[in-house]
Amino acid sequence: MALTYLCMISWDSLQARLNINKIIGSTAEDQKKINLVNGLISAVSFNHEENRKKLISAGIYSDFFSKTYYLLKIIPFCFILLIILATYLRGTIDITTAVIYVSLTVIFILIGPDAYISMRGKKITKKISGRLPFLLDLMNVCVHTGMTIESSLDYLSKEISTVDENLGYVVFKTVERSKVVGIEKAIDEFHQLVPTSEAQSFAMTLKQSLQYGSSVGPVLSSLASDIREINIMELEEKIGKLGAKMSIPLIVFIMIPIVVLIAAPGVLRMISDA
């Protein structure tokens, strides 16, 4: 993790230096460095597109990290594996300890990051979906002021990042893609980035408004209210399940010790009489 962090910091600092030098007018040397690094990374990277989608869903937007994701897992794994093998050959550890160390290395270096990114991706997707009513209300205000759907998304992509970075990034990528493939295709890709029923309703509402020219303001307000009601119902469902979940520690840590305390004197008398 420390190696990954240092690599990402170095790459970001190099890109920041390149952007500064673009203003000054001296970018040739730094551009050569970036091209060299990109060439080396491209030679050893694989599944770049799959990694990029997976990392974007987890809120990690570094292109460098998506290219070197597997590389940053395999190199530490091989290094630790060589250390374990050398230690075993020297006789410092036995075969059982070596197998345990290898298993822990596989879990924490190969399986652990994938599990963490998957869990983080689900959490961020749910968070973005819960923030959609906020986006819908802001779009409703923008539409009522006379802005189109495209211009309102363009404006909100710059402003909403101060409130929610992940939602701001998704809206920003939607605006960027709309300039290349069109707004309807970009809205479909928004649903692909946030694969939830709320995002699907949002995409369908915008597409219907674009296709038929209907007024989108009242529909956005109604959709925001519906999503809020769904979120409240899910919260109430979780609260309702707490009672059943709390009964398990109640039985294990309170009821069973009480039964033991009540039955213990009688059992001890029977043992002593016998």
PDB file of N, CA and C in Angstrom, residues 192-234:
ATOM      1  N   GLN A 192     -24.863   2.959 -16.321  1.00  0.00           N
ATOM      2  CA  GLN A 192     -23.845   1.910 -16.227  1.00  0.00           C
ATOM      3  C   GLN A 192     -22.853   2.203 -15.109  1.00  0.00           C
ATOM      4  N   LEU A 193     -22.535   3.487 -14.891  1.00  0.00           N
ATOM      5  CA  LEU A 193     -21.635   3.852 -13.795  1.00  0.00           C
ATOM      6  C   LEU A 193     -22.303   3.694 -12.443  1.00  0.00           C
ATOM      7  N   VAL A 194     -23.628   3.924 -12.402  1.00  0.00           N
ATOM      8  CA  VAL A 194     -24.382   3.789 -11.143  1.00  0.00           C
ATOM      9  C   VAL A 194     -25.514   2.796 -11.395  1.00  0.00           C
ATOM     10  N   PRO A 195     -25.233   1.491 -11.323  1.00  0.00           N
ATOM     11  CA  PRO A 195     -26.237   0.483 -11.678  1.00  0.00           C
ATOM     12  C   PRO A 195     -27.259   0.238 -10.572  1.00  0.00           C
ATOM     13  N   THR A 196     -28.133   1.205 -10.343  1.00  0.00           N
ATOM     14  CA  THR A 196     -29.202   1.062  -9.354  1.00  0.00           C
ATOM     15  C   THR A 196     -30.533   1.409 -10.005  1.00  0.00           C
ATOM     16  N   SER A 197     -31.623   1.006  -9.350  1.00  0.00           N
ATOM     17  CA  SER A 197     -32.956   1.304  -9.891  1.00  0.00           C
ATOM     18  C   SER A 197     -33.234   2.799  -9.891  1.00  0.00           C
ATOM     19  N   GLU A 198     -32.707   3.530  -8.896  1.00  0.00           N
ATOM     20  CA  GLU A 198     -32.904   4.976  -8.851  1.00  0.00           C
ATOM     21  C   GLU A 198     -32.216   5.660 -10.032  1.00  0.00           C
ATOM     22  N   ALA A 199     -30.985   5.235 -10.335  1.00  0.00           N
ATOM     23  CA  ALA A 199     -30.270   5.810 -11.477  1.00  0.00           C
ATOM     24  C   ALA A 199     -30.958   5.444 -12.787  1.00  0.00           C
ATOM     25  N   GLN A 200     -31.543   4.253 -12.862  1.00  0.00           N
ATOM     26  CA  GLN A 200     -32.279   3.859 -14.064  1.00  0.00           C
ATOM     27  C   GLN A 200     -33.508   4.739 -14.261  1.00  0.00           C
ATOM     28  N   SER A 201     -34.231   5.029 -13.178  1.00  0.00           N
ATOM     29  CA  SER A 201     -35.388   5.924 -13.269  1.00  0.00           C
ATOM     30  C   SER A 201     -34.966   7.322 -13.694  1.00  0.00           C
ATOM     31  N   PHE A 202     -33.841   7.782 -13.162  1.00  0.00           N
ATOM     32  CA  PHE A 202     -33.307   9.092 -13.522  1.00  0.00           C
ATOM     33  C   PHE A 202     -32.963   9.141 -15.017  1.00  0.00           C
ATOM     34  N   ALA A 203     -32.301   8.105 -15.513  1.00  0.00           N
ATOM     35  CA  ALA A 203     -31.915   8.067 -16.921  1.00  0.00           C
ATOM     36  C   ALA A 203     -33.140   7.999 -17.823  1.00  0.00           C
ATOM     37  N   MET A 204     -34.121   7.179 -17.467  1.00  0.00           N
ATOM     38  CA  MET A 204     -35.324   7.056 -18.289  1.00  0.00           C
ATOM     39  C   MET A 204     -36.108   8.364 -18.318  1.00  0.00           C
ATOM     40  N   THR A 205     -36.162   9.072 -17.194  1.00  0.00           N
ATOM     41  CA  THR A 205     -36.877  10.349 -17.142  1.00  0.00           C
ATOM     42  C   THR A 205     -36.246  11.373 -18.072  1.00  0.00           C
ATOM     43  N   LEU A 206     -34.916  11.480 -18.016  1.00  0.00           N
ATOM     44  CA  LEU A 206     -34.228  12.444 -18.873  1.00  0.00           C
ATOM     45  C   LEU A 206     -34.363  12.073 -20.349  1.00  0.00           C
ATOM     46  N   LYS A 207     -34.272  10.778 -20.670  1.00  0.00           N
ATOM     47  CA  LYS A 207     -34.374  10.359 -22.066  1.00  0.00           C
ATOM     48  C   LYS A 207     -35.772  10.608 -22.622  1.00  0.00           C
ATOM     49  N   GLN A 208     -36.799  10.370 -21.826  1.00  0.00           N
ATOM     50  CA  GLN A 208     -38.159  10.628 -22.288  1.00  0.00           C
ATOM     51  C   GLN A 208     -38.386  12.108 -22.527  1.00  0.00           C
ATOM     52  N   SER A 209     -37.835  12.934 -21.641  1.00  0.00           N
ATOM     53  CA  SER A 209     -37.965  14.381 -21.826  1.00  0.00           C
ATOM     54  C   SER A 209     -37.258  14.844 -23.096  1.00  0.00           C
ATOM     55  N   LEU A 210     -36.087  14.259 -23.373  1.00  0.00           N
ATOM     56  CA  LEU A 210     -35.346  14.635 -24.578  1.00  0.00           C
ATOM     57  C   LEU A 210     -36.041  14.151 -25.846  1.00  0.00           C
ATOM     58  N   GLN A 211     -36.654  12.968 -25.789  1.00  0.00           N
ATOM     59  CA  GLN A 211     -37.278  12.398 -26.980  1.00  0.00           C
ATOM     60  C   GLN A 211     -38.606  13.067 -27.321  1.00  0.00           C
ATOM     61  N   TYR A 212     -39.424  13.344 -26.277  1.00  0.00           N
ATOM     62  CA  TYR A 212     -40.772  13.850 -26.522  1.00  0.00           C
ATOM     63  C   TYR A 212     -40.927  15.344 -26.239  1.00  0.00           C
ATOM     64  N   GLY A 213     -39.877  15.964 -25.681  1.00  0.00           N
ATOM     65  CA  GLY A 213     -39.939  17.393 -25.434  1.00  0.00           C
ATOM     66  C   GLY A 213     -40.864  17.798 -24.313  1.00  0.00           C
ATOM     67  N   SER A 214     -41.194  16.883 -23.409  1.00  0.00           N
ATOM     68  CA  SER A 214     -42.096  17.197 -22.306  1.00  0.00           C
ATOM     69  C   SER A 214     -41.362  17.998 -21.233  1.00  0.00           C
ATOM     70  N   SER A 215     -42.149  18.671 -20.388  1.00  0.00           N
ATOM     71  CA  SER A 215     -41.578  19.461 -19.303  1.00  0.00           C
ATOM     72  C   SER A 215     -40.964  18.532 -18.263  1.00  0.00           C
ATOM     73  N   VAL A 216     -39.699  18.744 -17.965  1.00  0.00           N
ATOM     74  CA  VAL A 216     -38.983  17.814 -17.098  1.00  0.00           C
ATOM     75  C   VAL A 216     -38.963  18.277 -15.645  1.00  0.00           C
ATOM     76  N   GLY A 217     -39.277  19.546 -15.381  1.00  0.00           N
ATOM     77  CA  GLY A 217     -39.185  20.079 -14.025  1.00  0.00           C
ATOM     78  C   GLY A 217     -40.056  19.355 -13.015  1.00  0.00           C
ATOM     79  N   PRO A 218     -41.396  19.271 -13.244  1.00  0.00           N
ATOM     80  CA  PRO A 218     -42.245  18.562 -12.273  1.00  0.00           C
ATOM     81  C   PRO A 218     -41.899  17.087 -12.130  1.00  0.00           C
ATOM     82  N   VAL A 219     -41.455  16.471 -13.229  1.00  0.00           N
ATOM     83  CA  VAL A 219     -41.090  15.051 -13.171  1.00  0.00           C
ATOM     84  C   VAL A 219     -39.855  14.853 -12.300  1.00  0.00           C
ATOM     85  N   LEU A 220     -38.874  15.743 -12.400  1.00  0.00           N
ATOM     86  CA  LEU A 220     -37.677  15.658 -11.563  1.00  0.00           C
ATOM     87  C   LEU A 220     -38.030  15.809 -10.096  1.00  0.00           C
ATOM     88  N   SER A 221     -38.919  16.755  -9.791  1.00  0.00           N
ATOM     89  CA  SER A 221     -39.335  16.955  -8.399  1.00  0.00           C
ATOM     90  C   SER A 221     -40.060  15.731  -7.860  1.00  0.00           C
ATOM     91  N   SER A 222     -40.946  15.152  -8.685  1.00  0.00           N
ATOM     92  CA  SER A 222     -41.670  13.951  -8.255  1.00  0.00           C
ATOM     93  C   SER A 222     -40.730  12.766  -8.077  1.00  0.00           C
ATOM     94  N   LEU A 223     -39.777  12.618  -8.991  1.00  0.00           N
ATOM     95  CA  LEU A 223     -38.819  11.512  -8.886  1.00  0.00           C
ATOM     96  C   LEU A 223     -37.941  11.661  -7.650  1.00  0.00           C
ATOM     97  N   ALA A 224     -37.531  12.886  -7.329  1.00  0.00           N
ATOM     98  CA  ALA A 224     -36.729  13.119  -6.118  1.00  0.00           C
ATOM     99  C   ALA A 224     -37.510  12.717  -4.876  1.00  0.00           C
ATOM    100  N   SER A 225     -38.803  13.051  -4.833  1.00  0.00           N
ATOM    101  CA  SER A 225     -39.639  12.678  -3.680  1.00  0.00           C
ATOM    102  C   SER A 225     -39.777  11.162  -3.579  1.00  0.00           C
ATOM    103  N   ASP A 226     -39.971  10.504  -4.728  1.00  0.00           N
ATOM    104  CA  ASP A 226     -40.105   9.039  -4.712  1.00  0.00           C
ATOM    105  C   ASP A 226     -38.831   8.364  -4.214  1.00  0.00           C
ATOM    106  N   ILE A 227     -37.668   8.854  -4.661  1.00  0.00           N
ATOM    107  CA  ILE A 227     -36.406   8.246  -4.232  1.00  0.00           C
ATOM    108  C   ILE A 227     -36.203   8.463  -2.736  1.00  0.00           C
ATOM    109  N   ARG A 228     -36.569   9.635  -2.242  1.00  0.00           N
ATOM    110  CA  ARG A 228     -36.452   9.893  -0.793  1.00  0.00           C
ATOM    111  C   ARG A 228     -37.363   8.952  -0.007  1.00  0.00           C
ATOM    112  N   GLU A 229     -38.564   8.724  -0.497  1.00  0.00           N
ATOM    113  CA  GLU A 229     -39.476   7.801   0.183  1.00  0.00           C
ATOM    114  C   GLU A 229     -38.915   6.384   0.193  1.00  0.00           C
ATOM    115  N   ILE A 230     -38.298   5.978  -0.917  1.00  0.00           N
ATOM    116  CA  ILE A 230     -37.682   4.645  -0.971  1.00  0.00           C
ATOM    117  C   ILE A 230     -36.543   4.545   0.033  1.00  0.00           C
ATOM    118  N   ASN A 231     -35.732   5.598   0.127  1.00  0.00           N
ATOM    119  CA  ASN A 231     -34.615   5.589   1.088  1.00  0.00           C
ATOM    120  C   ASN A 231     -35.129   5.531   2.527  1.00  0.00           C
ATOM    121  N   ILE A 232     -36.214   6.241   2.802  1.00  0.00           N
ATOM    122  CA  ILE A 232     -36.797   6.213   4.151  1.00  0.00           C
ATOM    123  C   ILE A 232     -37.359   4.833   4.456  1.00  0.00           C
ATOM    124  N   MET A 233     -38.011   4.210   3.476  1.00  0.00           N
ATOM    125  CA  MET A 233     -38.543   2.859   3.681  1.00  0.00           C
ATOM    126  C   MET A 233     -37.421   1.858   3.940  1.00  0.00           C
ATOM    127  N   GLU A 234     -36.311   1.981   3.206  1.00  0.00           N
ATOM    128  CA  GLU A 234     -35.173   1.087   3.449  1.00  0.00           C
ATOM    129  C   GLU A 234     -34.596   1.305   4.840  1.00  0.00           C
TER     130      GLU A 234
END
